GROMACS .gro file of C-alpha atoms in nm:
model
  314
    1MET     CA    1   2.534   3.986   6.720
    2SER     CA    2   2.253   4.240   6.732
    3THR     CA    3   2.272   4.522   6.466
    4LEU     CA    4   2.387   4.853   6.595
    5ALA     CA    5   2.212   5.163   6.467
    6PRO     CA    6   2.267   5.536   6.476
    7LEU     CA    7   2.079   5.713   6.749
    8ARG     CA    8   2.037   5.382   6.940
    9LEU     CA    9   1.949   5.583   7.249
   10LEU     CA   10   1.636   5.714   7.079
   11ARG     CA   11   1.524   5.387   6.913
   12GLU     CA   12   1.303   5.276   7.200
   13PRO     CA   13   1.102   5.472   7.457
   14TRP     CA   14   1.301   5.447   7.777
   15ASN     CA   15   1.016   5.579   7.997
   16ALA     CA   16   0.809   5.282   7.934
   17SER     CA   17   0.826   4.980   8.174
   18GLU     CA   18   0.955   4.657   8.040
   19GLY     CA   19   0.631   4.486   8.107
   20ASN     CA   20   0.414   4.737   7.938
   21GLN     CA   21   0.657   4.760   7.647
   22SER     CA   22   0.656   4.377   7.591
   23ASN     CA   23   0.273   4.366   7.618
   24THR     CA   24   0.213   4.638   7.359
   25THR     CA   25   0.475   4.495   7.133
   26ALA     CA   26   0.323   4.151   7.144
   27GLY     CA   27  -0.020   4.297   7.084
   28ALA     CA   28   0.104   4.479   6.788
   29SER     CA   29   0.345   4.233   6.638
   30SER     CA   30   0.145   4.146   6.334
   31GLY     CA   31   0.094   4.318   6.002
   32TRP     CA   32   0.250   4.661   5.941
   33CYS     CA   33   0.368   4.690   6.304
   34GLN     CA   34   0.653   4.457   6.232
   35GLY     CA   35   0.855   4.738   6.067
   36LEU     CA   36   1.074   4.719   5.767
   37ASP     CA   37   1.388   4.504   5.727
   38ILE     CA   38   1.632   4.746   5.557
   39PRO     CA   39   1.960   4.591   5.454
   40ASN     CA   40   2.279   4.748   5.570
   41GLU     CA   41   2.403   4.772   5.212
   42LEU     CA   42   2.147   5.038   5.147
   43PHE     CA   43   2.256   5.254   5.430
   44LEU     CA   44   2.617   5.209   5.306
   45ALA     CA   45   2.524   5.296   4.945
   46LEU     CA   46   2.324   5.607   5.034
   47GLY     CA   47   2.598   5.722   5.272
   48LEU     CA   48   2.870   5.691   4.988
   49VAL     CA   49   2.652   5.884   4.740
   50SER     CA   50   2.582   6.162   4.988
   51LEU     CA   51   2.952   6.185   5.091
   52VAL     CA   52   3.065   6.217   4.729
   53GLU     CA   53   2.789   6.469   4.637
   54ASN     CA   54   2.854   6.702   4.940
   55LEU     CA   55   3.233   6.675   4.896
   56LEU     CA   56   3.176   6.811   4.543
   57VAL     CA   57   2.960   7.088   4.669
   58VAL     CA   58   3.217   7.199   4.919
   59ALA     CA   59   3.505   7.173   4.669
   60ALA     CA   60   3.311   7.376   4.414
   61ILE     CA   61   3.241   7.659   4.660
   62LEU     CA   62   3.608   7.669   4.771
   63LYS     CA   63   3.736   7.647   4.417
   64ASN     CA   64   3.524   7.919   4.256
   65ARG     CA   65   3.593   8.278   4.385
   66ASN     CA   66   3.264   8.395   4.248
   67LEU     CA   67   3.101   8.170   4.515
   68HIS     CA   68   3.302   8.324   4.802
   69SER     CA   69   3.007   8.497   4.957
   70PRO     CA   70   2.819   8.458   5.286
   71THR     CA   71   2.531   8.289   5.111
   72TYR     CA   72   2.753   8.017   4.958
   73TYR     CA   73   2.950   7.976   5.279
   74PHE     CA   74   2.627   7.906   5.453
   75ILE     CA   75   2.539   7.649   5.182
   76CYS     CA   76   2.885   7.502   5.226
   77CYS     CA   77   2.824   7.462   5.602
   78LEU     CA   78   2.497   7.297   5.527
   79ALA     CA   79   2.679   7.056   5.298
   80VAL     CA   80   2.927   6.980   5.570
   81SER     CA   81   2.637   6.900   5.804
   82ASP     CA   82   2.506   6.652   5.553
   83MET     CA   83   2.847   6.502   5.531
   84LEU     CA   84   2.837   6.448   5.904
   85VAL     CA   85   2.532   6.224   5.844
   86SER     CA   86   2.714   6.037   5.569
   87ILE     CA   87   3.045   5.990   5.757
   88SER     CA   88   2.871   5.875   6.082
   89ASN     CA   89   2.658   5.629   5.877
   90LEU     CA   90   2.956   5.493   5.697
   91ALA     CA   91   3.162   5.470   6.013
   92GLU     CA   92   2.878   5.287   6.195
   93MET     CA   93   2.829   5.049   5.908
   94LEU     CA   94   3.201   4.969   5.869
   95PHE     CA   95   3.239   4.934   6.247
   96MET     CA   96   2.938   4.695   6.269
   97LEU     CA   97   3.052   4.477   5.972
   98LEU     CA   98   3.404   4.452   6.123
   99LEU     CA   99   3.252   4.349   6.458
  100GLU     CA  100   3.012   4.092   6.297
  101HIS     CA  101   3.295   3.923   6.099
  102GLY     CA  102   3.518   3.904   6.396
  103VAL     CA  103   3.784   4.139   6.248
  104LEU     CA  104   3.748   4.363   6.558
  105VAL     CA  105   3.716   4.232   6.899
  106MET     CA  106   3.620   4.497   7.159
  107ARG     CA  107   3.488   4.517   7.510
  108PRO     CA  108   3.118   4.609   7.543
  109SER     CA  109   3.210   4.938   7.708
  110ILE     CA  110   3.422   5.043   7.405
  111VAL     CA  111   3.144   4.954   7.171
  112ARG     CA  112   2.897   5.168   7.375
  113HIS     CA  113   3.147   5.450   7.361
  114MET     CA  114   3.191   5.426   6.982
  115ASP     CA  115   2.811   5.413   6.941
  116ASN     CA  116   2.779   5.728   7.158
  117VAL     CA  117   3.025   5.910   6.937
  118ILE     CA  118   2.829   5.817   6.628
  119ASP     CA  119   2.506   5.927   6.800
  120MET     CA  120   2.669   6.263   6.887
  121LEU     CA  121   2.774   6.317   6.525
  122ILE     CA  122   2.420   6.265   6.397
  123CYS     CA  123   2.258   6.480   6.677
  124SER     CA  124   2.508   6.755   6.588
  125SER     CA  125   2.411   6.726   6.214
  126VAL     CA  126   2.046   6.761   6.310
  127VAL     CA  127   2.090   7.089   6.497
  128SER     CA  128   2.343   7.234   6.248
  129SER     CA  129   2.129   7.141   5.945
  130LEU     CA  130   1.828   7.313   6.104
  131SER     CA  131   2.020   7.603   6.199
  132PHE     CA  132   2.187   7.661   5.864
  133LEU     CA  133   1.863   7.623   5.688
  134GLY     CA  134   1.733   7.894   5.903
  135VAL     CA  135   2.044   8.107   5.848
  136ILE     CA  136   2.015   8.065   5.474
  137ALA     CA  137   1.647   8.170   5.473
  138VAL     CA  138   1.727   8.476   5.681
  139ASP     CA  139   2.016   8.561   5.440
  140ARG     CA  140   1.779   8.530   5.137
  141TYR     CA  141   1.521   8.744   5.319
  142ILE     CA  142   1.781   9.019   5.368
  143THR     CA  143   1.883   8.988   5.006
  144ILE     CA  144   1.533   9.044   4.881
  145PHE     CA  145   1.400   9.309   5.133
  146TYR     CA  146   1.728   9.493   5.202
  147ALA     CA  147   1.910   9.450   4.870
  148LEU     CA  148   2.088   9.786   4.883
  149ARG     CA  149   2.209   9.731   5.239
  150TYR     CA  150   2.284   9.363   5.213
  151HIS     CA  151   2.669   9.396   5.205
  152SER     CA  152   2.659   9.622   5.510
  153ILE     CA  153   2.428   9.395   5.700
  154MET     CA  154   2.565   9.056   5.618
  155THR     CA  155   2.944   9.132   5.633
  156LEU     CA  156   3.205   8.853   5.612
  157GLN     CA  157   3.284   8.896   5.989
  158ARG     CA  158   2.916   8.850   6.089
  159ALA     CA  159   2.888   8.553   5.864
  160VAL     CA  160   3.199   8.383   6.022
  161VAL     CA  161   3.055   8.463   6.375
  162THR     CA  162   2.724   8.309   6.271
  163MET     CA  163   2.886   7.997   6.139
  164ALA     CA  164   3.104   7.957   6.436
  165SER     CA  165   2.813   8.001   6.670
  166VAL     CA  166   2.606   7.746   6.491
  167TRP     CA  167   2.884   7.484   6.511
  168LEU     CA  168   2.951   7.550   6.871
  169ALA     CA  169   2.581   7.537   6.963
  170SER     CA  170   2.527   7.214   6.774
  171THR     CA  171   2.831   7.049   6.928
  172VAL     CA  172   2.725   7.148   7.290
  173SER     CA  173   2.361   7.056   7.237
  174SER     CA  174   2.449   6.714   7.085
  175THR     CA  175   2.675   6.642   7.389
  176VAL     CA  176   2.400   6.734   7.628
  177LEU     CA  177   2.145   6.523   7.444
  178ILE     CA  178   2.366   6.216   7.458
  179THR     CA  179   2.458   6.276   7.826
  180TYR     CA  180   2.103   6.333   7.943
  181TYR     CA  181   1.913   6.130   7.696
  182HIS     CA  182   1.680   5.983   7.964
  183SER     CA  183   1.526   6.338   8.028
  184ASN     CA  184   1.211   6.413   7.850
  185THR     CA  185   1.308   6.787   7.894
  186ILE     CA  186   1.603   6.743   7.652
  187LEU     CA  187   1.385   6.586   7.389
  188LEU     CA  188   1.120   6.860   7.424
  189CYS     CA  189   1.396   7.121   7.376
  190LEU     CA  190   1.497   6.947   7.052
  191ILE     CA  191   1.144   6.921   6.931
  192SER     CA  192   1.074   7.289   7.020
  193PHE     CA  193   1.380   7.393   6.836
  194PHE     CA  194   1.266   7.201   6.527
  195LEU     CA  195   0.919   7.357   6.545
  196PHE     CA  196   1.059   7.704   6.600
  197MET     CA  197   1.296   7.687   6.299
  198LEU     CA  198   1.012   7.540   6.077
  199ILE     CA  199   0.780   7.822   6.169
  200LEU     CA  200   1.056   8.087   6.122
  201MET     CA  201   1.130   7.956   5.774
  202LEU     CA  202   0.765   7.931   5.672
  203VAL     CA  203   0.705   8.288   5.777
  204LEU     CA  204   1.003   8.412   5.594
  205TYR     CA  205   0.924   8.219   5.271
  206ILE     CA  206   0.555   8.329   5.271
  207HIS     CA  207   0.662   8.683   5.298
  208MET     CA  208   0.919   8.645   5.021
  209PHE     CA  209   0.654   8.478   4.798
  210ALA     CA  210   0.404   8.757   4.875
  211LEU     CA  211   0.659   9.023   4.766
  212ALA     CA  212   0.755   8.831   4.442
  213ARG     CA  213   0.384   8.788   4.366
  214HIS     CA  214   0.318   9.157   4.419
  215HIS     CA  215   0.607   9.253   4.200
  216LEU     CA  216   0.490   9.018   3.919
  217HIS     CA  217   0.136   9.161   3.938
  218SER     CA  218   0.279   9.512   3.926
  219ILE     CA  219   0.495   9.432   3.619
  220SER     CA  220   0.203   9.255   3.453
  221SER     CA  221  -0.028   9.562   3.508
  222GLN     CA  222   0.231   9.804   3.357
  223GLN     CA  223   0.294   9.553   3.067
  224LYS     CA  224   0.668   9.560   3.136
  225PRO     CA  225   0.896   9.250   3.105
  226PRO     CA  226   1.011   9.102   3.439
  227THR     CA  227   1.356   9.215   3.550
  228ALA     CA  228   1.646   8.980   3.631
  229HIS     CA  229   1.633   9.095   3.992
  230HIS     CA  230   1.268   8.991   4.045
  231GLY     CA  231   1.320   8.667   3.854
  232GLY     CA  232   1.626   8.585   4.068
  233SER     CA  233   1.445   8.672   4.384
  234LEU     CA  234   1.158   8.434   4.301
  235LYS     CA  235   1.404   8.162   4.196
  236GLY     CA  236   1.590   8.193   4.521
  237ALA     CA  237   1.266   8.175   4.721
  238VAL     CA  238   1.157   7.863   4.532
  239THR     CA  239   1.496   7.697   4.589
  240LEU     CA  240   1.476   7.758   4.959
  241THR     CA  241   1.121   7.634   4.972
  242ILE     CA  242   1.224   7.310   4.793
  243LEU     CA  243   1.498   7.271   5.055
  244LEU     CA  244   1.254   7.329   5.337
  245GLY     CA  245   1.008   7.082   5.193
  246VAL     CA  246   1.261   6.815   5.145
  247PHE     CA  247   1.396   6.872   5.489
  248PHE     CA  248   1.052   6.849   5.649
  249ILE     CA  249   0.962   6.531   5.459
  250CYS     CA  250   1.301   6.360   5.547
  251TRP     CA  251   1.326   6.480   5.905
  252GLY     CA  252   0.961   6.509   6.007
  253PRO     CA  253   0.903   6.133   6.078
  254PHE     CA  254   1.211   6.127   6.308
  255PHE     CA  255   1.084   6.424   6.510
  256PHE     CA  256   0.737   6.278   6.522
  257HIS     CA  257   0.912   5.964   6.656
  258LEU     CA  258   1.057   6.186   6.937
  259ILE     CA  259   0.713   6.331   7.006
  260LEU     CA  260   0.560   5.993   7.039
  261ILE     CA  261   0.838   5.885   7.278
  262VAL     CA  262   0.749   6.170   7.514
  263THR     CA  263   0.370   6.154   7.480
  264CYS     CA  264   0.271   5.786   7.434
  265PRO     CA  265   0.560   5.538   7.487
  266THR     CA  266   0.323   5.246   7.557
  267ASN     CA  267   0.038   5.309   7.319
  268PRO     CA  268   0.000   5.034   7.051
  269PHE     CA  269  -0.001   5.277   6.766
  270CYS     CA  270   0.314   5.448   6.900
  271THR     CA  271   0.480   5.116   6.939
  272CYS     CA  272   0.413   5.028   6.584
  273PHE     CA  273   0.553   5.364   6.469
  274PHE     CA  274   0.876   5.295   6.673
  275SER     CA  275   0.931   4.978   6.463
  276TYR     CA  276   1.001   5.188   6.154
  277PHE     CA  277   1.293   5.369   6.307
  278ASN     CA  278   1.528   5.240   6.041
  279LEU     CA  279   1.299   5.389   5.769
  280PHE     CA  280   1.335   5.727   5.938
  281LEU     CA  281   1.705   5.691   5.929
  282ILE     CA  282   1.696   5.615   5.561
  283LEU     CA  283   1.489   5.939   5.505
  284ILE     CA  284   1.747   6.136   5.697
  285ILE     CA  285   2.025   6.009   5.479
  286CYS     CA  286   1.812   6.078   5.163
  287ASN     CA  287   1.800   6.442   5.269
  288SER     CA  288   2.171   6.469   5.255
  289VAL     CA  289   2.163   6.306   4.917
  290ILE     CA  290   1.898   6.534   4.772
  291ASP     CA  291   2.023   6.864   4.896
  292PRO     CA  292   2.339   6.873   4.673
  293LEU     CA  293   2.124   6.798   4.370
  294ILE     CA  294   1.909   7.104   4.440
  295TYR     CA  295   2.220   7.319   4.470
  296ALA     CA  296   2.366   7.183   4.140
  297PHE     CA  297   2.057   7.225   3.935
  298ARG     CA  298   1.928   7.557   4.061
  299SER     CA  299   2.258   7.745   4.075
  300GLN     CA  300   2.412   7.795   3.729
  301GLU     CA  301   2.746   7.914   3.869
  302LEU     CA  302   2.767   7.624   4.108
  303ARG     CA  303   2.649   7.380   3.833
  304ARG     CA  304   2.930   7.499   3.601
  305THR     CA  305   3.195   7.464   3.869
  306LEU     CA  306   3.073   7.123   3.952
  307ARG     CA  307   3.107   7.025   3.592
  308GLU     CA  308   3.459   7.145   3.577
  309LEU     CA  309   3.536   6.943   3.893
  310VAL     CA  310   3.392   6.624   3.750
  311THR     CA  311   3.574   6.668   3.421
  312CYS     CA  312   3.893   6.784   3.586
  313SER     CA  313   3.891   7.113   3.400
  314TRP     CA  314   4.085   7.319   3.659
   0.00000   0.00000   0.00000
């Protein structure tokens, strides 16, 4: 039985004719164009690690009342988005193994339906992860530039509305993507959304770093020790920049894959790039593994609560 994979609908360029696709594949079947054979056990192991890590982050935020703030609620939602990647990956792996060993016997229509559900979960995690990274960046921007008005601007009610809107939008968009996956317009919308969020976060981070650098220069010229506020602002900006960098490295190849599907589905170079689709999936799962580590090591309060959870010190 052929191996199922998440985002099966985006693995191959559908707007290339079968003849052209086979010719370009045959012409580029040697060397690095053969792709990588990644074992299913690696997908399963990374999915389990990510699931445990993100569960701990969510549990720590829910447990510690000091973390009950809009900022950490947004981080909690980002962890849930990463959990969607892990859960869908684990579900897909278990589903595939049961089918391969004959434990489950299903009609092809049911298998396709299950695969579509998994695709929808991963597409939803793409949109929600991007959105919550942008929301967290905006929240940090307000914290730095409107510190005195932060609690009046980012109220709990507005935070709840924002979180609900993101989850609703990600669910609707993933449904539309899976339903109309043959349309290049849908892919262009997803790519445009990724680029918009990336540019938005870059602008915010550059502005935050410029302010932090200006404050440090001012303090240095006045020969005064840096305050906790300035140090915390710079640390928060660095944390979000690390998150953005990790997300770009892990998700960038996948979105480049989508761009090539739209622009050059029959080009030999693009065909070679398509053969590394499983590697792009591994990078996506790695993103959900790395994010909780960044939270734990850069937030002292969250790190302390995680330690209490691990050692069962309730």
